[in-house]
XYZ file of C-alpha atoms in Angstrom:
447
model
C 0.000 0.000 0.000
C 1.355 3.425 -0.929
C 2.601 5.559 1.953
C 1.857 8.742 0.017
C -1.861 8.449 -0.674
C -4.250 6.352 1.374
C -6.740 4.254 -0.607
C -9.966 5.306 1.135
C -10.286 9.062 1.385
C -13.470 9.983 -0.465
C -15.921 8.352 -2.847
C -15.846 10.719 -5.843
C -19.262 10.291 -7.445
C -19.537 13.927 -8.514
C -17.285 16.958 -8.752
C -17.406 19.457 -7.154
C -18.933 17.742 -4.112
C -22.017 19.240 -2.487
C -19.974 20.281 0.539
C -18.305 22.822 -1.782
C -21.670 24.388 -2.643
C -22.684 27.638 -0.966
C -25.756 29.915 -0.898
C -25.695 32.059 -4.024
C -25.810 35.840 -3.611
C -28.901 37.880 -4.415
C -30.336 38.168 -6.911
C -30.518 34.383 -7.164
C -29.899 33.175 -10.731
C -33.025 32.424 -12.759
C -33.337 28.908 -14.169
C -34.410 30.291 -17.536
C -31.188 32.298 -17.865
C -29.007 29.400 -16.733
C -30.464 26.997 -19.291
C -31.053 29.426 -22.183
C -27.900 28.613 -24.144
C -27.276 25.093 -22.847
C -27.441 22.009 -25.094
C -30.686 20.245 -24.225
C -30.732 17.308 -26.633
C -29.235 14.673 -24.297
C -30.273 15.569 -20.758
C -30.454 13.234 -17.793
C -33.333 13.356 -15.308
C -32.833 12.388 -11.673
C -35.721 12.421 -9.196
C -34.745 12.197 -5.534
C -37.084 10.585 -2.976
C -35.642 11.264 0.504
C -37.456 8.600 2.517
C -36.400 5.230 3.961
C -37.996 2.712 6.293
C -34.743 2.564 8.322
C -31.454 4.430 8.143
C -28.404 2.221 7.822
C -25.514 2.922 10.158
C -23.127 3.832 7.343
C -25.567 6.055 5.450
C -24.740 9.735 4.973
C -27.251 10.232 2.167
C -29.902 12.902 2.287
C -32.815 10.854 3.625
C -35.144 10.578 6.606
C -36.891 7.692 8.331
C -40.603 7.508 7.676
C -43.001 10.145 6.391
C -45.686 11.169 8.900
C -48.744 13.325 8.216
C -49.003 12.555 4.501
C -45.520 13.974 3.939
C -44.938 11.886 0.803
C -48.002 13.426 -0.831
C -46.856 16.944 0.007
C -43.371 16.108 -1.228
C -44.750 14.928 -4.576
C -46.838 18.107 -4.771
C -43.616 20.114 -4.442
C -41.841 17.863 -6.934
C -44.664 18.559 -9.387
C -44.306 22.325 -8.864
C -40.544 22.113 -9.313
C -40.851 20.013 -12.491
C -43.313 22.518 -13.945
C -40.930 25.405 -13.248
C -37.921 23.561 -14.638
C -39.652 22.528 -17.857
C -40.836 26.086 -18.385
C -37.258 27.319 -17.861
C -35.907 24.867 -20.443
C -38.127 26.529 -23.012
C -39.013 25.375 -26.497
C -36.585 27.372 -28.608
C -34.510 24.208 -29.087
C -35.552 20.559 -28.841
C -35.541 19.189 -25.302
C -34.643 15.503 -25.175
C -33.849 13.222 -22.249
C -31.385 10.387 -22.794
C -31.615 8.760 -19.348
C -33.760 8.830 -16.218
C -33.286 7.611 -12.665
C -35.226 7.591 -9.401
C -32.989 7.482 -6.342
C -32.916 8.449 -2.717
C -33.467 7.537 -0.066
C -35.591 4.714 -1.307
C -37.989 5.545 -4.155
C -39.986 2.392 -3.446
C -40.790 3.784 -0.010
C -43.591 5.424 -2.005
C -46.785 3.432 -2.464
C -47.651 1.963 -5.849
C -50.040 4.848 -6.470
C -47.403 7.400 -5.526
C -44.905 5.739 -7.871
C -47.469 6.123 -10.657
C -47.631 9.818 -9.836
C -43.837 10.108 -9.827
C -43.735 8.578 -13.317
C -46.494 10.960 -14.429
C -44.431 13.936 -13.233
C -41.446 12.708 -15.249
C -43.531 12.146 -18.353
C -46.260 14.787 -18.303
C -44.347 17.634 -16.689
C -40.792 17.017 -17.938
C -41.607 15.274 -21.205
C -39.517 12.162 -20.598
C -40.631 9.073 -22.521
C -39.827 6.580 -19.767
C -40.417 3.602 -22.040
C -37.925 4.884 -24.604
C -34.912 5.681 -22.389
C -32.983 3.722 -19.760
C -34.795 4.133 -16.419
C -32.992 3.064 -13.253
C -34.776 2.812 -9.887
C -33.334 2.071 -6.458
C -35.130 -0.213 -4.031
C -34.628 -2.093 -0.760
C -35.568 -5.576 0.450
C -38.403 -4.275 2.640
C -39.975 -2.034 -0.020
C -39.562 -4.204 -3.120
C -43.177 -5.346 -2.981
C -44.948 -6.913 -5.935
C -47.362 -4.009 -6.490
C -44.622 -1.361 -6.469
C -42.363 -3.378 -8.759
C -45.252 -3.994 -11.156
C -45.770 -0.247 -11.536
C -42.091 0.321 -12.297
C -41.943 -2.514 -14.809
C -45.101 -1.275 -16.531
C -43.810 2.301 -16.714
C -40.580 1.310 -18.413
C -37.949 0.593 -15.747
C -34.930 -1.052 -17.346
C -32.801 -1.381 -14.204
C -33.663 -2.125 -10.586
C -30.903 -1.644 -8.020
C -31.267 -3.205 -4.590
C -29.072 -2.417 -1.613
C -28.346 -5.760 0.076
C -24.894 -4.856 1.491
C -24.401 -8.327 3.013
C -26.173 -11.667 2.848
C -24.619 -12.512 6.241
C -27.110 -11.420 8.888
C -24.450 -10.771 11.535
C -22.618 -8.427 9.149
C -25.839 -6.616 8.287
C -26.437 -6.041 11.993
C -22.851 -4.805 12.418
C -23.532 -2.219 9.697
C -26.745 -1.221 11.529
C -28.893 -2.632 8.745
C -31.279 -5.109 10.376
C -32.599 -7.563 7.789
C -33.244 -11.271 7.386
C -31.640 -13.126 4.509
C -34.935 -14.817 3.717
C -36.526 -11.408 3.147
C -33.649 -10.360 0.902
C -33.955 -13.512 -1.192
C -37.724 -13.061 -1.470
C -37.267 -9.491 -2.686
C -34.738 -10.626 -5.286
C -37.211 -13.221 -6.490
C -39.905 -10.586 -6.922
C -37.511 -8.362 -8.863
C -36.598 -11.182 -11.218
C -40.310 -11.965 -11.679
C -40.880 -8.474 -13.130
C -38.733 -9.222 -16.159
C -36.914 -5.883 -15.824
C -33.749 -6.542 -17.844
C -31.070 -5.321 -15.432
C -30.769 -6.303 -11.779
C -28.042 -4.568 -9.774
C -27.050 -5.733 -6.300
C -25.052 -3.461 -3.967
C -22.639 -5.128 -1.525
C -20.307 -3.582 1.083
C -16.875 -4.721 2.212
C -14.934 -3.634 5.282
C -17.673 -4.399 7.816
C -16.483 -5.184 11.331
C -15.790 -8.906 11.574
C -15.960 -9.515 7.818
C -13.460 -12.043 6.442
C -12.543 -13.230 2.971
C -14.713 -16.274 3.576
C -17.798 -14.351 4.682
C -17.260 -11.806 1.872
C -17.085 -14.606 -0.678
C -20.232 -16.077 0.828
C -22.098 -12.817 0.123
C -20.642 -12.623 -3.371
C -21.691 -16.185 -4.139
C -25.176 -15.579 -2.744
C -25.499 -12.608 -5.086
C -24.128 -14.555 -8.037
C -26.866 -17.182 -7.722
C -29.247 -14.497 -9.023
C -26.974 -13.792 -12.004
C -27.297 -10.018 -11.626
C -26.409 -8.060 -14.710
C -24.541 -5.618 -12.474
C -22.863 -5.692 -9.075
C -21.563 -2.709 -7.143
C -18.930 -3.386 -4.473
C -18.662 -0.472 -2.026
C -16.012 0.016 0.659
C -17.471 0.848 4.047
C -16.920 4.398 5.241
C -17.648 5.789 8.700
C -18.840 9.376 8.249
C -19.600 12.061 10.837
C -23.220 12.229 12.027
C -24.090 8.752 10.690
C -25.190 5.902 12.940
C -21.797 4.202 12.858
C -20.107 7.571 13.216
C -21.854 8.034 16.558
C -21.156 4.592 17.977
C -17.697 3.908 16.493
C -14.389 5.582 17.204
C -14.485 7.109 13.728
C -11.290 9.111 14.099
C -9.376 5.996 15.049
C -10.932 3.997 12.247
C -10.103 6.610 9.663
C -6.512 6.570 10.885
C -6.324 2.823 11.150
C -4.191 1.462 8.339
C -5.182 -2.066 9.282
C -8.719 -1.196 8.180
C -7.332 0.175 4.924
C -5.488 -3.097 4.428
C -8.634 -5.100 5.199
C -10.691 -3.159 2.671
C -8.014 -3.381 -0.018
C -7.689 -7.108 0.577
C -11.451 -7.643 0.369
C -11.717 -5.395 -2.691
C -9.105 -7.427 -4.563
C -10.725 -10.666 -3.470
C -14.142 -9.487 -4.674
C -12.763 -8.078 -7.926
C -10.919 -11.273 -8.797
C -13.904 -13.423 -7.820
C -16.243 -11.518 -10.125
C -13.762 -11.422 -12.995
C -13.482 -15.200 -12.684
C -17.269 -15.554 -12.821
C -17.961 -13.783 -16.087
C -17.999 -10.109 -15.073
C -16.038 -7.171 -16.451
C -14.865 -4.257 -14.336
C -16.377 -0.901 -15.315
C -14.996 1.128 -12.409
C -13.576 0.505 -8.954
C -17.127 -0.196 -7.760
C -19.079 -1.392 -10.778
C -18.964 -4.819 -12.399
C -21.136 -5.866 -15.335
C -21.882 -9.391 -16.548
C -20.078 -9.800 -19.857
C -23.086 -11.363 -21.606
C -25.583 -8.752 -20.368
C -27.424 -6.916 -23.116
C -26.673 -3.182 -23.492
C -29.070 -0.971 -21.555
C -29.926 1.346 -24.411
C -28.269 3.853 -26.718
C -24.886 4.868 -25.352
C -25.131 8.539 -26.293
C -25.255 10.235 -22.888
C -21.943 11.525 -21.537
C -21.869 12.599 -17.886
C -18.809 14.762 -18.598
C -20.598 17.037 -21.065
C -24.372 16.588 -20.964
C -26.680 18.382 -18.540
C -28.413 16.983 -15.483
C -31.889 17.936 -14.306
C -32.366 17.049 -10.655
C -35.815 17.108 -9.063
C -36.259 16.911 -5.297
C -34.478 18.548 -2.405
C -31.530 16.126 -2.413
C -30.902 16.181 -6.162
C -28.051 17.900 -7.963
C -28.468 19.682 -11.285
C -25.768 21.027 -13.508
C -25.257 23.235 -16.489
C -21.882 23.908 -18.072
C -21.369 26.911 -15.780
C -23.238 26.152 -12.530
C -23.838 23.075 -10.411
C -26.740 23.565 -8.032
C -29.023 21.894 -5.535
C -30.730 22.700 -2.234
C -29.206 22.851 1.229
C -27.288 19.731 2.288
C -27.250 17.903 5.616
C -26.640 14.497 7.197
C -28.129 14.984 10.666
C -31.725 13.766 10.767
C -33.168 16.920 12.351
C -31.524 19.117 9.741
C -32.749 16.870 6.934
C -36.316 16.985 8.239
C -36.162 20.780 8.314
C -34.884 20.987 4.731
C -37.562 18.575 3.482
C -40.268 20.558 5.244
C -38.968 23.765 3.687
C -38.946 22.134 0.258
C -42.553 20.991 0.553
C -43.589 24.551 1.440
C -41.783 26.147 -1.514
C -44.033 27.594 -4.192
C -41.512 29.306 -6.469
C -38.822 27.058 -7.957
C -37.788 29.438 -10.729
C -34.481 30.469 -9.130
C -31.377 28.724 -7.836
C -30.444 29.280 -4.187
C -27.446 26.980 -3.538
C -24.642 25.919 -5.867
C -21.136 26.383 -7.192
C -19.942 28.080 -10.362
C -17.703 25.922 -12.552
C -15.046 27.745 -14.575
C -12.953 26.377 -17.446
C -10.295 24.988 -15.121
C -12.849 23.152 -13.005
C -14.504 21.813 -16.168
C -11.162 20.284 -17.186
C -10.748 18.677 -13.764
C -14.284 17.306 -13.819
C -13.862 15.823 -17.277
C -10.564 14.168 -16.344
C -11.947 12.857 -13.039
C -15.143 11.387 -14.432
C -13.307 9.784 -17.352
C -10.190 8.523 -15.599
C -12.111 6.780 -12.812
C -13.789 4.540 -15.398
C -11.925 1.344 -16.241
C -12.056 2.181 -19.943
C -10.165 5.407 -19.373
C -10.277 8.638 -21.368
C -9.646 9.228 -25.076
C -7.020 11.971 -25.070
C -8.225 13.289 -28.432
C -11.705 13.913 -27.022
C -10.250 15.954 -24.182
C -8.052 17.924 -26.593
C -10.962 18.580 -28.937
C -13.137 19.899 -26.120
C -10.584 22.034 -24.289
C -7.944 22.819 -26.907
C -5.169 21.575 -24.650
C -3.598 18.326 -23.481
C -4.413 16.730 -20.112
C -0.677 16.151 -19.681
C -0.054 19.893 -20.060
C -3.007 20.832 -17.849
C -2.235 18.358 -15.038
C 1.468 17.490 -15.296
C 2.056 17.233 -11.552
C -0.932 15.030 -10.801
C -0.520 12.696 -13.777
C 3.219 12.527 -13.201
C 2.630 11.443 -9.625
C 0.073 8.834 -10.678
C 2.535 7.467 -13.224
C 5.329 7.294 -10.642
C 3.038 5.324 -8.330
C 2.214 2.854 -11.104
C -1.392 3.983 -11.304
C -1.432 4.703 -15.045
C -1.671 1.798 -17.469
C 1.488 1.736 -19.588
C -0.127 -0.867 -21.863
C -3.272 1.140 -22.643
C -4.142 1.462 -26.341
C -2.669 4.416 -28.208
C -4.511 7.622 -27.345
C -6.194 6.260 -24.187
C -5.304 7.574 -20.730
C -6.251 4.739 -18.415
C -5.675 3.602 -14.855
C -3.808 0.396 -14.127
C -5.529 -2.248 -11.964
C -3.678 -0.802 -8.966
C -4.772 2.701 -9.947
C -8.386 1.560 -10.038
C -7.942 0.009 -6.595
C -6.820 3.427 -5.320
C -9.670 5.356 -6.999
C -10.895 6.781 -3.676
C -7.413 8.116 -2.927
C -6.566 9.168 -6.460
C -9.779 11.072 -7.165
C -9.391 13.682 -4.382
C -5.851 14.383 -5.634
C -7.478 16.029 -8.666
C -9.622 18.426 -6.626
C -8.699 22.071 -7.127
C -7.304 24.092 -4.189
C -10.470 26.209 -4.079
C -12.776 23.189 -3.954
C -10.626 21.601 -1.254
C -10.793 24.795 0.772
C -14.573 25.010 0.421
C -15.002 21.373 1.451
C -12.669 21.831 4.436
C -14.623 24.906 5.540
C -17.976 23.123 5.343
C -19.450 22.487 8.779
C -21.303 19.142 8.869
C -24.906 19.440 9.964
């Protein structure tokens, strides 16, 4: 293990991270102005449902337990108002087309079957997304993957159902503060397969207290019996204000290199096990069955195309501004933000976000391309930015090369991580953050 960069620093799923966002000064930017000159022919829609039946001990997502006093109905009312405002802001001067759609959370299937119908109606009737014509991914959980909810999603065009199992070993699930019975997990997987939705994804976690190679392989093999088209393998993190963060000595764990070694060992074990069982590695976390059918037209690029986020935990981005609502992890703060969202009538302006200049756009493109196993075509970067990534990031790429994290055998014109580089994705990614983003993240006070 490298002494210079630790392997588990931060899961880089987006850049800049929400903790770098800040309230925008008055007058707040109008959505119509932000989107006026943006390409709108390959947008992605993400609808965020911030409700769960329980909150796992490792979870630092924007979600709350339960929804009293018809809160889900009021939340969907607000989502409808927001969608109406956003679609109006997109305008009709140029064609508006959505290439992908996703419902996440939280747990979207916390909603009833009728509420899921309404969510789909908002996507289709308000935003104009043809859910049956684009890839539609929906997250679910063992407790909420009921037959009636799944039937709605299958009927409305879902092409991918992702279920968070985390571990098939009940003792490990309890250690991660995720109480569940394996029989209930298996029953939920059976119901998902019965829908005929073409892609099943199973999320698993490694690094749980007491987990061994044998118990990890047991979970992997239990998942493989369902022949999922995709598997995500996540390292466990202990974050401030989460359940595990309150009951575990998080500072010690984060400084504990033995835990780093355990997670790296389990990652390599899981990676090799899946590669030996007919899966290809797409990123550090994602593995896809090699004989799985493609999920639809591959014409959406997260590096360049816009994102429309609906819901108070969703991110949106244009080429110049990434924006969302206020962010929190503590349950009381989350409840307050959700309540404020449901009371909002005017969604025509952006209140919280971060401007992205040309330098940050280069970093984002490099990050989101390099962390994929396929790597980045250098010519595409040069065409977009008029410069070379090696000239723009000589220090960072030079360091990665010295550590053996760049693939010297990559095809001509492809900048790609080596297997060891992929293993260190969560250490490598933060090395590409700009000084200003790092400073903003460091100054953020968790709440």
